[in-house]
Amino acid sequence: MKIATLRFGELDVPEDKMVEFPKGILGFEQFQKYVILQNEDSEPFKWMQSIEDPNLAFVIANPAFFFPNYKIEMHIRELNEINVAESSCVETYVIVTIPKDISQMSANLQGPLLINTDDNLGKQVVFVNSRYTIRHLIMDELKKKSGKNKTEPLALQI
């Protein structure tokens, strides 16, 4: 399937690479189909490009790269919404905001994205009473890591 994008021009996206978010992303509920674009040169960041709107794309990243102690606690009912039978088929991402002042780059840890990689179904989980916020500074965390470059597995508690 060919899709038009503002940032990447026209892309040929295999149908099996499309990820559907049945309830959309908070604030963008009307757009439910995305593709994850990755480039080794931009790791650990990826783009989540809307298939339905060429102007809509999010920078995302695995939160474990920056926040090794990040833990997601949720009810199994929420995972059932994306057909998850076991946590091994779930990838977790957070939306990253990159302003002009790169020192203020932040990750939304309060609203992670969970993707069932077996069925290509996604869900944004929004924590209401959480220690996480929508704006955790990434550069501060990188300074704390002091050169450690290993991505730890993300803890998912059900």
C-alpha positions as MATLAB code, in Angstrom:
seq = 'MKIATLRFGELDVPEDKMVEFPKGILGFEQFQKYVILQNEDSEPFKWMQSIEDPNLAFVIANPAFFFPNYKIEMHIRELNEINVAESSCVETYVIVTIPKDISQMSANLQGPLLINTDDNLGKQVVFVNSRYTIRHLIMDELKKKSGKNKTEPLALQI';
ca = [
       0.000    0.000    0.000;
       1.353    3.436   -0.918;
       0.928    6.295    1.533;
       1.798    9.963    1.255;
       3.705   11.604    4.103;
       4.829   15.148    4.752;
       8.244   14.189    6.152;
       9.162   11.110    4.118;
       7.391   11.573    0.786;
       5.550    8.615   -0.663;
       6.140    5.309    1.107;
       5.293    1.761    0.165;
       4.010    0.140    3.363;
       3.304   -3.593    3.493;
      -0.162   -4.274    4.923;
       1.359   -6.462    7.654;
       3.360   -3.477    8.981;
       0.279   -1.373    9.709;
      -0.569   -0.956   13.388;
      -4.163   -0.188   14.274;
      -5.072    1.782   17.386;
      -8.844    1.090   17.586;
      -9.356    3.985   20.029;
      -6.729    6.222   18.443;
      -4.169    8.331   20.289;
      -5.321   10.890   22.868;
      -6.247   14.037   20.962;
      -6.088   12.210   17.611;
      -8.802    9.601   18.107;
     -10.011    9.898   14.503;
      -6.680    8.526   13.187;
      -6.288    4.847   13.955;
      -3.832    3.389   11.438;
      -0.085    3.928   11.692;
       3.220    2.511   10.564;
       6.391    2.501   12.663;
       9.363    3.811   10.688;
      12.854    3.171   11.928;
      16.264    4.228   10.787;
      19.445    2.934   12.414;
      20.914    6.446   12.274;
      18.157    7.823   14.497;
      18.012    5.057   17.123;
      16.596    4.956   19.760;
      13.986    7.185   18.134;
      11.403    6.010   15.616;
       8.556    7.674   13.781;
       4.958    6.560   14.111;
       3.432    7.856   10.884;
      -0.326    8.065   10.387;
      -1.505    6.208    7.321;
      -4.675    8.312    7.240;
      -3.137   11.789    7.545;
       0.160   12.600    5.783;
       0.781   15.498    8.192;
       0.528   13.420   11.377;
       3.578   11.636   12.770;
       4.906   11.146   16.284;
       8.482   10.646   17.430;
       8.474    7.600   19.694;
      11.067    5.660   21.676;
      11.361    2.653   23.927;
      11.206    4.218   27.397;
      13.635    1.667   28.849;
      16.460    3.305   26.903;
      16.127    6.529   28.911;
      14.188    5.416   31.987;
      15.435    1.942   32.998;
      13.240    1.851   36.119;
      10.027    2.703   34.245;
       7.260    0.275   35.153;
       3.803   -0.076   33.708;
       1.107   -1.375   36.006;
      -2.243   -2.157   34.455;
      -5.196   -4.461   34.594;
      -5.248   -7.493   32.289;
      -8.534   -6.133   30.872;
      -6.582   -3.332   29.195;
      -4.252   -5.794   27.506;
      -7.225   -7.856   26.354;
      -8.342   -4.837   24.303;
      -5.373   -5.468   22.007;
      -5.577   -9.288   22.168;
      -2.531   -9.769   24.357;
      -2.274  -13.257   25.794;
       1.255  -12.852   27.150;
       3.453   -9.817   27.685;
       6.216  -11.141   25.419;
       4.390   -9.928   22.292;
       4.010   -6.354   23.564;
       6.321   -3.521   22.582;
       6.169   -0.349   24.640;
       6.866    3.137   23.355;
       6.417    6.665   24.607;
       5.764    9.785   22.576;
       8.754   12.125   22.577;
       8.595   15.894   22.192;
      11.697   17.473   20.653;
      11.673   21.287   20.978;
      14.239   23.682   19.505;
      16.102   23.598   22.824;
      17.129   19.936   22.784;
      17.870   20.027   26.521;
      14.092   20.241   27.019;
      13.349   17.070   25.015;
      10.771   15.094   26.968;
       8.925   11.790   27.043;
       5.287   11.218   27.925;
       5.549    8.459   30.532;
       1.956    8.994   31.645;
       0.537    7.817   28.310;
       2.641    4.943   26.937;
       1.811    3.171   23.697;
       1.470   -0.610   23.844;
       1.653   -2.560   20.605;
       0.730   -6.220   20.238;
       3.294   -7.218   17.606;
       1.499  -10.477   16.807;
      -1.785   -8.810   15.794;
      -0.496   -5.275   15.050;
      -2.954   -3.746   17.482;
      -2.038   -0.766   19.624;
      -3.410    1.091   22.596;
      -2.432    4.220   24.435;
      -2.727    3.692   28.165;
      -3.270    6.845   30.211;
      -2.395    6.610   33.889;
      -4.643    8.831   36.006;
      -3.113    8.578   39.484;
       0.505    8.026   38.622;
       3.949    9.199   39.581;
       4.565    9.683   35.860;
       3.765   12.843   33.931;
       3.522   13.812   30.286;
       6.876   15.620   30.451;
       9.894   13.708   31.752;
      13.130   15.340   30.619;
      15.216   12.874   28.636;
      18.554   14.710   28.833;
      18.394   14.695   32.633;
      18.010   10.917   32.549;
      20.889   10.522   30.101;
      23.130   12.467   32.466;
      22.123   10.110   35.287;
      22.971    7.075   33.169;
      26.480    8.532   32.793;
      27.490    6.715   29.670;
      25.536    3.490   30.124;
      24.137    2.659   26.695;
      22.334   -0.605   27.367;
      18.576   -0.890   26.992;
      17.131   -2.822   29.908;
      14.003   -4.905   29.405;
      10.882   -3.004   30.353;
       8.975   -4.308   33.336;
       5.307   -4.894   32.593;
       3.217   -5.790   35.618;
      -0.298   -7.093   35.182;
];
